[in-house]
Amino acid sequence: MKVSALPALSSRLRSSALVVVIVLASACLSFSADSKSRASKMIFPASETNYQPRPYTGKLEPDDGQWMRPAKDYASTRYSTLNQINTETVKNLKLEFTFSTGLARGHEAAPLVVNNTMYIVTPWPNNLYALDLAQPGAPMKWVYQPMPTPASQGVACCDVVNRGASYDNGKIYYNTLDDQTVCVDAKSGKQVWKTRIGDINKGESLTMAPLVVKGKVLVGVSGGEFGIRGWLKALDANSGQVAWTAYTTGLDKDVLIGPRFKPFYAQDRGQDLGVKTWPPDAWKIGGAGAWGWVSYDPDLNLIFYGTANPGPWDSDARPGANKFSAGIFARDPDTGEAIWYYQFSPHDLFDYDAVNENILLDLPIEGRTRKVLVHPDRNGYVYVIDRTNGEVLSANPFAPITTSAGVDLKTGLLQYVEEKEPHRGKVLRGLCPSAPGAKDWQPSAFSPRTGLVYIPHNHLCMDEEDVSVNYIAGTPYVGANVVMYDAPGGHGGEFSAWDPVAGKIAWTIPDHFPVWSGALATAGDLVFYGTMDGWFHAVDARQGHDLWKFKTGSGIIGQPVTYKGPDGKQYVAILSGVGGWAGAIVAGGLDPRDKSAALGFVGAMQDLPKYTTGGGMLYVFSLP
Amino acid sequence: MQTDLALWSAVAGMLMLLACSREERQFRPSPPASEVINSVQVSGLNPGANPVGAPAAPEYYQESAYAVSQGKTLFNEYNCSGCHANGGGGIGPPLMDNYWIYGSEPGNIFTTIIQGRPNGMPSFRNRIPEFQAWEIVAYVRSLSGLLPKDVAPSRSDQFYVKPPEQSMPYQVPTGITGKPEPPK
C-alpha cells in the first residue's frame, strides 16, 4: 500500500487519476455536458521532487514525557522528544497492556498521561477511566461516570464521539455529549464541578476536547447540522462559572468584537457582519459551532480556533458570506475579545468547517522568520497564516480539488468554481473534496527534526443535491442529499508528509479508507497513525517507510500518544474502536443500500463492515 | 365505432374502479391514539403466555398510494430524513432493513413517533397531527417492502441515492415484530 510520491510515480498516479475522471465523467454525460472542463479543472497537490529535511529552528515547549493536553503542547504539535522507540528499535515494539471500554461506538479521544496515571474518556456515556501505570497491567484506579442523558445521542450528527480531556493543576476537564463540562479531581476521581452550558433541545452537543489556558477552560459547541447558534465559552477552572461567551454569529457585542478587532482582509471588516451577512434571523440558526481544536500562543497571549460550517447545507437558504462561520478567530483568552478573523470558505457551499487544528510554528518564509499557524483546511488547502495578524502567506492543495480554483493571496478569497455551486433541485457531480473535507477533525503532527507536518486525511469526492429544509429545533437542519466516493486513484484516504515551507507533499501513503485517526510524531523519527481496518502503523518520518504495524481489534480513529512510564521506558498508546462519521456504517449498523446514509458517507464506506466490527479497546506498546 | 367506444369506456371504468382503493382518500378519523398506544408492546416476552394481539391501527393508510406519498413528503418535512437519511440511517437506525428495535407493526411505529425512544428518537407528540403520523407510518413500512407494490412510491425524479421503495423486496421483520410469535 505504501507509495512514496516520487515525481515519476506521482505523475503516473496523476495521469491515471485523470483517465479515471474522464471515464467517470463521460459515463455521466447524461447529467452534464461539460465533462472535459470538469476533468481539466481538478487541482492536485504538488510533490517535492527532492525533499531535504529542513530541521525546525523555532522553539518548542519543554517536554516532560507526559501527555497533559489533547495536542501535547499549546502549539498543537503532537510531537514528543522521547526516542527509545526509534527507526532502529521499533521492530521490537510489543503489546504491553490493554483495557476495554466495553463500548461499540467511535473512540476518537487521546489518552492523557499525568503523574503515572492514564486517563481515558469514552464516547457516550462519556466515562472517565483512570489507570494506574505504576502497577503491572495498569489496573483501574477509579471510574467517573457523568451519566449524560441517552437522548443526547439524537443530536450527535456524526456518531456519539468524544475527542478527549485536558489536565490542568490537579484536575481533569472534559465535556459530555449532553452539554456539560466537568471537572474531576485527578487523584480521587471525585467530581469538583459540573456545568451545563448548552441545550440538546436546541441541537447543541459537546464532542471536543477542551483546552485550559490561564485558568480558563475553553469549550466550543457542536451542532452545525442542527441549526444551533455557534459559540466558544471560557469557564473558570476553579468554579465552573462561565467567564465569557463568544458567539460565532450575531451582533458584534455577542461575537466579542470591539476596538481591538483588526482582521487582515477588507471583507472581514465592518459592523455587525455576524448579522448583516445573513438573511434576516438566519444567523440565529446558522450553525457554525467551534467543535475542533484550540491552540494557544503564550507570547502573543492569543488563542486560535476555527468555526464550523454554516447551516443549513442547503446554501440557497442563506445568501451572504455567513460571517463568522468557516473561518478562524484569534482571541484574547482573558476577555474573549476577537483580535482577528479570516474566513477560509465564505458562504460555505460544501460543509467545509474550519475547525481543524492550528499548529503554531515560527517558519522561514521568503527570507524572514514569521510567526505562523499551519492549518490544513477541509476545503483542501494547507494554509500558512501569520498568526499575529491573520495574513495568508500561502495556501496550497493537499488533496484533489474541483470546488475551487485556488486562493487569491491578495484578497484572501477562495476562488469558487461557478459550475460546482450547488443549488436546489440540481444534482452536482464530482465535487472534491467531499463534505468531510480533504481532512476532517483528525489532527496532524509536526516533527521539528524533519520540519514536516504529518497529515492524516481523506481522499473523497461527492455528488450533491440541495433541497429545502424546515427548521425544527432539536432535529437536523441540513437540506442536502449527498453521496461520497473515492477521489481519483481508487483509495479513500492518505497519510501525507507535508512541507509547510515549500507547500508540497514530501511523501504519501494511500489507504483504502479515509485515515480518520490522529497522528503522533516522535524524536525517534517515527510517525504513528491508525487505519479504519484496524492497523496501527509506525512509519519512518523521513521517507514514509512502514517500519512496524499491529492489527488491533477494531478500526482505529483515535489519537496516538506517547509517554515515559514510571520504569523510565517509552510507551505508545492508542484507542481502537471504529465509528465517527466515517465509521457510522459500522457503529450505527447502517444500510449500505442507501448511499446517502450518514450524510452521504455510507456511499464511500460500503465495504467497511467487511473489514471491521466495533469495540473500544486501549492498546499500549513498549520495547521489551 | 359506437360499440367500441362503449366497450372501452366500460373497460376504463372498471380499471378505474380497480385502482380505486389505492387512490382512495379517507377523512374518517383513525382509532384514538391512546387506544393504539395502549395496545402496543415493545417486548416479545409475555409472562404466563399472556396472549397479545397486533395493536389496533387503521388499515386505510397501508393501502393508499396517496397516503404513502404524503408520508414520504412528510418524512422529509418533519426532518425524519435528517436522522434516518433516505432509509439507510445515520443518527437514527436504518428503517429500510428488517431489524426493528421497537416493532414493525403500524401501531408500533406510530407509537415510536408519538412517544419518542430513549436513545435519541425525539417525541413528536403534539407536533405531528395523527393522520399525518399514520401517513408517515405507512411510508416507513414501505421502506422495507412491507406494503403492496402498487402502493409503495416508485422512483422519484430527485437525485438517485437508493433503490425506490417500490422495488424493495418484502423483508420479514425481525427483532420486535409487534405480533405474537407462537411456536411451530
Coordinates of N, CA, C and O in Angstrom, one line a residue, chain A residues 252-376:
Chain A
D252 N -21.9 42.4 16.9 CA -20.5 42.5 17.4 C -20.4 42.2 18.9 O -19.4 41.5 19.3
K253 N -21.3 42.8 19.7 CA -21.1 42.6 21.1 C -21.2 41.1 21.5 O -20.6 40.7 22.5
D254 N -22.0 40.4 20.8 CA -22.1 38.9 21.1 C -20.9 38.1 20.6 O -20.6 37.1 21.1
V255 N -20.4 38.6 19.5 CA -19.2 37.9 18.9 C -17.9 38.4 19.7 O -16.8 37.9 19.4
L256 N -18.1 39.3 20.6 CA -17.0 39.9 21.3 C -16.0 40.6 20.4 O -14.8 40.4 20.4
I257 N -16.6 41.3 19.5 CA -15.8 42.2 18.5 C -15.9 43.6 19.0 O -16.9 44.1 19.3
G258 N -14.7 44.1 19.3 CA -14.6 45.5 19.8 C -13.4 46.2 19.1 O -13.0 45.9 18.0
P259 N -12.9 47.3 19.8 CA -11.9 48.1 19.2 C -10.6 47.3 18.8 O -9.8 47.8 18.0
R260 N -10.4 46.2 19.5 CA -9.1 45.5 19.3 C -9.2 44.6 18.0 O -8.2 44.0 17.6
F261 N -10.4 44.5 17.4 CA -10.6 43.6 16.3 C -10.0 44.2 15.0 O -10.5 45.2 14.5
K262 N -8.9 43.6 14.5 CA -8.3 44.1 13.3 C -8.1 43.0 12.3 O -6.9 42.5 12.1
P263 N -9.1 42.5 11.5 CA -8.9 41.5 10.5 C -8.0 42.0 9.4 O -8.0 43.2 9.1
F264 N -7.3 41.1 8.8 CA -6.3 41.5 7.8 C -7.0 41.9 6.5 O -6.5 42.8 5.8
Y265 N -8.1 41.2 6.1 CA -8.7 41.5 4.8 C -10.0 42.3 4.9 O -10.7 42.2 5.9
A266 N -10.2 43.1 3.9 CA -11.3 44.0 3.9 C -12.7 43.4 4.1 O -13.5 43.9 4.8
Q267 N -12.9 42.2 3.5 CA -14.2 41.6 3.6 C -14.6 41.1 5.0 O -15.7 40.8 5.3
D268 N -13.6 41.1 5.9 CA -13.9 40.7 7.3 C -14.1 41.9 8.2 O -14.3 41.7 9.4
R269 N -14.0 43.1 7.6 CA -14.2 44.3 8.4 C -15.5 44.9 8.2 O -16.1 44.8 7.1
G270 N -16.1 45.5 9.2 CA -17.4 46.1 9.1 C -18.2 45.9 10.4 O -17.7 45.1 11.3
Q271 N -19.3 46.6 10.5 CA -20.1 46.5 11.7 C -21.1 45.4 11.7 O -21.8 45.2 10.7
D272 N -21.2 44.6 12.7 CA -22.2 43.5 12.9 C -22.3 42.6 11.6 O -23.4 42.3 11.2
L273 N -21.2 42.2 11.1 CA -21.2 41.3 10.0 C -21.9 40.0 10.3 O -22.4 39.3 9.5
G274 N -21.8 39.6 11.6 CA -22.4 38.4 12.0 C -24.0 38.4 11.9 O -24.6 37.4 12.1
V275 N -24.5 39.6 11.6 CA -26.0 39.7 11.3 C -26.2 40.0 9.8 O -27.0 39.5 9.2
K276 N -25.3 41.0 9.4 CA -25.6 41.6 8.0 C -25.2 40.6 6.9 O -25.6 40.8 5.8
T277 N -24.4 39.6 7.1 CA -24.0 38.7 6.1 C -24.9 37.5 6.0 O -24.6 36.4 5.5
W278 N -26.1 37.6 6.6 CA -27.1 36.6 6.6 C -28.5 37.2 6.2 O -28.7 38.3 6.5
P279 N -29.4 36.4 5.7 CA -30.8 36.8 5.6 C -31.3 37.1 7.0 O -30.8 36.5 8.0
P280 N -32.4 37.9 7.1 CA -32.9 38.2 8.4 C -33.1 37.0 9.3 O -33.7 36.0 8.8
D281 N -32.6 37.0 10.5 CA -32.8 36.0 11.5 C -32.0 34.7 11.2 O -32.0 33.8 12.1
A282 N -31.5 34.5 10.0 CA -30.9 33.2 9.7 C -29.7 33.0 10.6 O -29.3 31.8 10.8
W283 N -29.0 34.1 11.0 CA -27.8 33.9 11.9 C -28.2 33.3 13.2 O -27.3 32.7 13.9
K284 N -29.4 33.3 13.6 CA -29.8 32.7 14.9 C -29.8 31.2 14.8 O -29.7 30.5 15.9
I285 N -29.9 30.7 13.6 CA -29.9 29.2 13.5 C -28.8 28.8 12.4 O -29.0 27.9 11.7
G286 N -27.8 29.6 12.4 CA -26.8 29.5 11.3 C -25.7 28.5 11.6 O -24.7 28.4 10.9
G287 N -25.8 27.7 12.6 CA -24.8 26.7 12.9 C -23.5 27.3 13.3 O -23.4 28.1 14.2
A288 N -22.3 26.9 12.7 CA -21.0 27.5 12.9 C -20.6 27.4 14.4 O -20.3 28.3 15.1
G289 N -20.6 26.1 14.9 CA -20.0 25.9 16.2 C -18.5 26.0 16.2 O -17.9 26.7 15.4
A290 N -17.9 25.5 17.3 CA -16.5 25.5 17.4 C -16.0 24.2 18.0 O -15.4 24.2 19.1
W291 N -16.3 23.1 17.3 CA -16.1 21.8 17.9 C -14.7 21.2 17.7 O -14.5 20.0 18.0
G292 N -13.8 22.0 17.2 CA -12.5 21.4 16.9 C -11.4 21.7 17.9 O -11.7 21.7 19.1
W293 N -10.3 22.1 17.5 CA -9.1 22.3 18.4 C -8.8 23.7 18.7 O -9.1 24.6 17.9
V294 N -8.3 24.0 19.9 CA -7.9 25.3 20.3 C -6.4 25.3 20.5 O -5.9 24.3 21.2
S295 N -5.7 26.2 20.0 CA -4.2 26.4 20.2 C -4.0 27.7 21.0 O -4.8 28.6 21.0
Y296 N -2.8 27.8 21.6 CA -2.6 29.0 22.4 C -1.1 29.4 22.3 O -0.2 28.6 22.3
D297 N -0.9 30.7 22.1 CA 0.4 31.3 22.0 C 0.6 32.1 23.2 O 0.1 33.2 23.3
P298 N 1.4 31.7 24.2 CA 1.6 32.5 25.5 C 2.3 33.8 25.2 O 2.0 34.8 25.9
D299 N 3.2 33.9 24.2 CA 3.9 35.1 24.0 C 2.9 36.2 23.4 O 3.0 37.4 23.9
L300 N 2.1 35.8 22.5 CA 1.1 36.8 21.9 C -0.1 36.9 22.8 O -0.9 37.8 22.6
N301 N -0.2 36.0 23.8 CA -1.4 35.8 24.6 C -2.7 35.7 23.7 O -3.7 36.5 23.8
L302 N -2.6 34.8 22.7 CA -3.8 34.6 21.8 C -4.1 33.2 21.8 O -3.3 32.3 21.8
I303 N -5.4 32.9 21.7 CA -5.9 31.6 21.3 C -6.4 31.6 19.9 O -6.8 32.6 19.4
F304 N -6.3 30.4 19.2 CA -6.7 30.3 17.9 C -7.6 29.1 17.8 O -7.3 28.0 18.3
Y305 N -8.8 29.3 17.1 CA -9.7 28.1 16.9 C -10.5 28.4 15.6 O -10.7 29.6 15.3
G306 N -11.0 27.4 15.0 CA -11.8 27.5 13.8 C -13.3 27.4 14.1 O -13.7 26.8 15.1
T307 N -14.1 28.0 13.2 CA -15.5 28.0 13.4 C -16.0 27.0 12.3 O -15.4 26.8 11.3
A308 N -17.2 26.4 12.6 CA -17.7 25.3 11.8 C -18.5 25.8 10.6 O -18.7 27.0 10.4
N309 N -19.1 24.9 9.9 CA -19.9 25.2 8.7 C -21.1 25.9 9.1 O -21.7 25.7 10.1
P310 N -21.6 26.9 8.2 CA -22.9 27.5 8.4 C -24.0 26.5 8.0 O -23.8 25.6 7.3
G311 N -25.2 26.7 8.6 CA -26.3 25.8 8.4 C -27.4 26.6 7.8 O -27.6 27.8 8.0
P312 N -28.3 25.9 7.0 CA -28.2 24.5 6.6 C -27.2 24.3 5.5 O -26.7 25.3 4.9
W313 N -26.9 23.1 5.1 CA -26.0 22.8 4.0 C -26.6 23.4 2.7 O -25.9 23.9 1.9
D314 N -28.0 23.4 2.6 CA -28.7 24.0 1.5 C -28.3 25.5 1.5 O -29.0 26.3 2.2
S315 N -27.3 25.9 0.7 CA -26.8 27.2 0.8 C -27.8 28.3 0.2 O -27.6 29.5 0.5
D316 N -28.7 27.8 -0.6 CA -29.7 28.8 -1.1 C -30.5 29.4 0.0 O -31.1 30.5 -0.1
A317 N -30.5 28.8 1.2 CA -31.3 29.3 2.3 C -30.6 30.4 3.0 O -31.2 31.0 3.9
R318 N -29.3 30.7 2.7 CA -28.6 31.7 3.4 C -27.6 32.5 2.6 O -26.4 32.5 2.8
P319 N -28.2 33.2 1.6 CA -27.3 34.1 0.8 C -26.5 35.0 1.7 O -27.0 35.5 2.7
G320 N -25.3 35.3 1.3 CA -24.4 36.1 2.1 C -23.1 35.4 2.4 O -23.0 34.2 2.2
A321 N -22.2 36.1 3.0 CA -20.9 35.4 3.4 C -21.0 34.6 4.6 O -20.1 33.8 5.0
N322 N -22.1 34.8 5.4 CA -22.3 34.0 6.6 C -21.2 34.1 7.6 O -20.7 33.1 8.1
K323 N -20.9 35.3 8.0 CA -19.9 35.5 9.0 C -20.4 35.1 10.3 O -21.6 35.2 10.6
F324 N -19.6 34.5 11.2 CA -18.2 34.3 11.1 C -17.9 32.8 11.1 O -17.1 32.3 11.8
S325 N -18.7 32.2 10.2 CA -18.6 30.7 10.0 C -17.4 30.4 9.2 O -16.8 31.3 8.5
A326 N -17.0 29.1 9.2 CA -16.0 28.5 8.3 C -14.7 29.4 8.3 O -14.2 29.6 7.2
G327 N -14.3 29.9 9.4 CA -13.1 30.7 9.5 C -12.3 30.5 10.8 O -12.6 29.6 11.5
I328 N -11.3 31.4 11.0 CA -10.5 31.2 12.2 C -10.5 32.5 13.0 O -10.4 33.6 12.4
F329 N -10.6 32.4 14.3 CA -10.6 33.5 15.2 C -9.3 33.5 16.0 O -8.9 32.4 16.4
A330 N -8.7 34.6 16.2 CA -7.7 34.8 17.2 C -8.3 35.7 18.3 O -8.9 36.7 18.0
R331 N -8.2 35.2 19.5 CA -8.9 35.9 20.6 C -7.9 36.0 21.8 O -7.0 35.2 22.0
D332 N -8.2 37.0 22.6 CA -7.5 37.2 23.9 C -8.2 36.2 24.9 O -9.4 36.3 25.2
P333 N -7.4 35.2 25.5 CA -8.1 34.3 26.3 C -8.6 34.8 27.6 O -9.5 34.3 28.2
D334 N -8.1 36.0 28.0 CA -8.6 36.6 29.3 C -10.0 37.1 29.2 O -10.8 37.0 30.1
T335 N -10.2 37.8 28.1 CA -11.5 38.5 27.9 C -12.4 37.9 26.8 O -13.6 38.2 26.7
G336 N -11.8 37.1 25.9 CA -12.5 36.6 24.8 C -12.6 37.5 23.6 O -13.1 37.1 22.5
E337 N -12.1 38.7 23.8 CA -12.1 39.7 22.6 C -11.5 39.1 21.4 O -10.4 38.5 21.4
A338 N -12.2 39.4 20.3 CA -11.6 39.0 19.0 C -10.5 39.9 18.6 O -10.6 41.1 18.7
I339 N -9.4 39.3 18.1 CA -8.3 40.2 17.6 C -8.2 40.2 16.1 O -8.0 41.2 15.5
W340 N -8.3 39.0 15.5 CA -8.5 39.0 14.0 C -9.3 37.7 13.7 O -9.5 36.8 14.5
Y341 N -9.8 37.8 12.4 CA -10.6 36.6 11.9 C -10.3 36.5 10.4 O -10.0 37.5 9.7
Y342 N -10.2 35.3 9.9 CA -10.1 35.1 8.5 C -11.1 34.0 8.1 O -11.1 33.0 8.8
Q343 N -11.8 34.2 7.0 CA -12.8 33.2 6.5 C -12.2 32.4 5.4 O -12.0 32.9 4.3
F344 N -12.0 31.1 5.7 CA -11.5 30.2 4.6 C -12.5 30.0 3.5 O -12.2 30.0 2.4
S345 N -13.7 29.7 3.9 CA -14.8 29.4 2.9 C -16.0 30.3 3.1 O -16.9 30.0 3.8
P346 N -15.9 31.5 2.5 CA -17.1 32.4 2.7 C -18.3 31.8 2.1 O -18.2 31.2 1.0
H347 N -19.5 32.0 2.7 CA -20.7 31.4 2.2 C -20.5 29.9 1.8 O -20.7 29.5 0.7
D348 N -20.0 29.2 2.8 CA -19.6 27.8 2.5 C -20.7 27.0 1.8 O -21.9 27.1 2.2
L349 N -20.3 26.3 0.8 CA -21.3 25.5 0.0 C -21.2 24.0 0.2 O -22.0 23.3 -0.3
F350 N -20.2 23.6 0.9 CA -19.9 22.1 0.9 C -19.7 21.5 2.3 O -19.1 20.5 2.4
D351 N -20.1 22.2 3.3 CA -19.8 21.7 4.7 C -18.3 21.7 5.0 O -17.8 20.9 5.7
Y352 N -17.7 22.7 4.5 CA -16.2 22.9 4.9 C -16.0 23.6 6.2 O -15.6 24.8 6.2
D353 N -16.3 23.0 7.3 CA -16.0 23.5 8.6 C -14.5 23.9 8.6 O -13.7 23.3 8.0
A354 N -14.2 24.9 9.4 CA -12.8 25.3 9.5 C -12.2 25.0 10.9 O -11.3 25.7 11.4
V355 N -12.7 23.9 11.5 CA -12.3 23.6 12.9 C -11.1 22.8 13.0 O -10.7 22.5 14.2
N356 N -10.4 22.5 11.9 CA -9.2 21.7 12.0 C -8.1 22.4 12.8 O -8.1 23.6 13.1
E357 N -7.1 21.6 13.3 CA -6.0 22.0 14.1 C -5.2 23.2 13.5 O -5.1 23.3 12.3
N358 N -4.7 24.0 14.4 CA -3.8 25.1 14.0 C -2.5 24.8 14.7 O -2.4 24.9 15.9
I359 N -1.5 24.5 13.9 CA -0.1 24.2 14.5 C 0.7 25.5 14.5 O 0.9 26.1 13.4
L360 N 1.1 26.0 15.7 CA 1.8 27.2 15.8 C 3.3 27.1 15.7 O 3.9 26.4 16.5
L361 N 3.8 27.6 14.6 CA 5.2 27.4 14.3 C 5.9 28.8 13.9 O 5.1 29.7 13.5
D362 N 7.2 28.9 14.0 CA 7.9 30.0 13.5 C 8.7 29.6 12.3 O 9.7 28.9 12.5
L363 N 8.2 29.9 11.1 CA 8.8 29.4 9.9 C 9.5 30.4 9.1 O 9.1 31.6 9.1
P364 N 10.6 30.0 8.4 CA 11.2 30.9 7.4 C 10.4 31.1 6.2 O 10.2 30.1 5.5
I365 N 9.8 32.3 6.0 CA 9.0 32.5 4.8 C 9.7 33.7 4.0 O 9.8 34.8 4.6
E366 N 10.1 33.4 2.8 CA 10.7 34.4 2.0 C 11.7 35.2 2.7 O 11.7 36.5 2.8
G367 N 12.7 34.5 3.3 CA 13.8 35.1 3.9 C 13.7 35.6 5.3 O 14.7 36.0 5.9
R368 N 12.5 35.6 5.8 CA 12.4 36.0 7.3 C 11.5 35.1 8.1 O 10.6 34.4 7.5
T369 N 11.8 35.0 9.3 CA 11.1 34.1 10.2 C 9.7 34.8 10.6 O 9.7 35.9 11.0
R370 N 8.7 34.0 10.3 CA 7.3 34.6 10.6 C 6.7 33.7 11.6 O 6.8 32.4 11.6
K371 N 6.0 34.3 12.5 CA 5.1 33.6 13.5 C 3.9 33.1 12.7 O 3.1 34.0 12.4
V372 N 3.8 31.8 12.4 CA 2.7 31.4 11.6 C 1.8 30.4 12.4 O 2.2 29.9 13.4
L373 N 0.7 30.1 11.8 CA 0.0 28.9 12.1 C -0.2 28.1 10.8 O -0.5 28.7 9.8
V374 N -0.1 26.8 10.9 CA -0.3 25.9 9.8 C -1.7 25.2 10.0 O -1.9 24.6 11.0
H375 N -2.5 25.3 9.0 CA -3.9 24.8 9.1 C -4.3 24.1 7.9 O -4.5 24.7 6.8
P376 N -4.4 22.8 7.9 CA -4.9 22.0 6.8 C -6.4 22.1 6.8 O -7.0 21.5 7.7

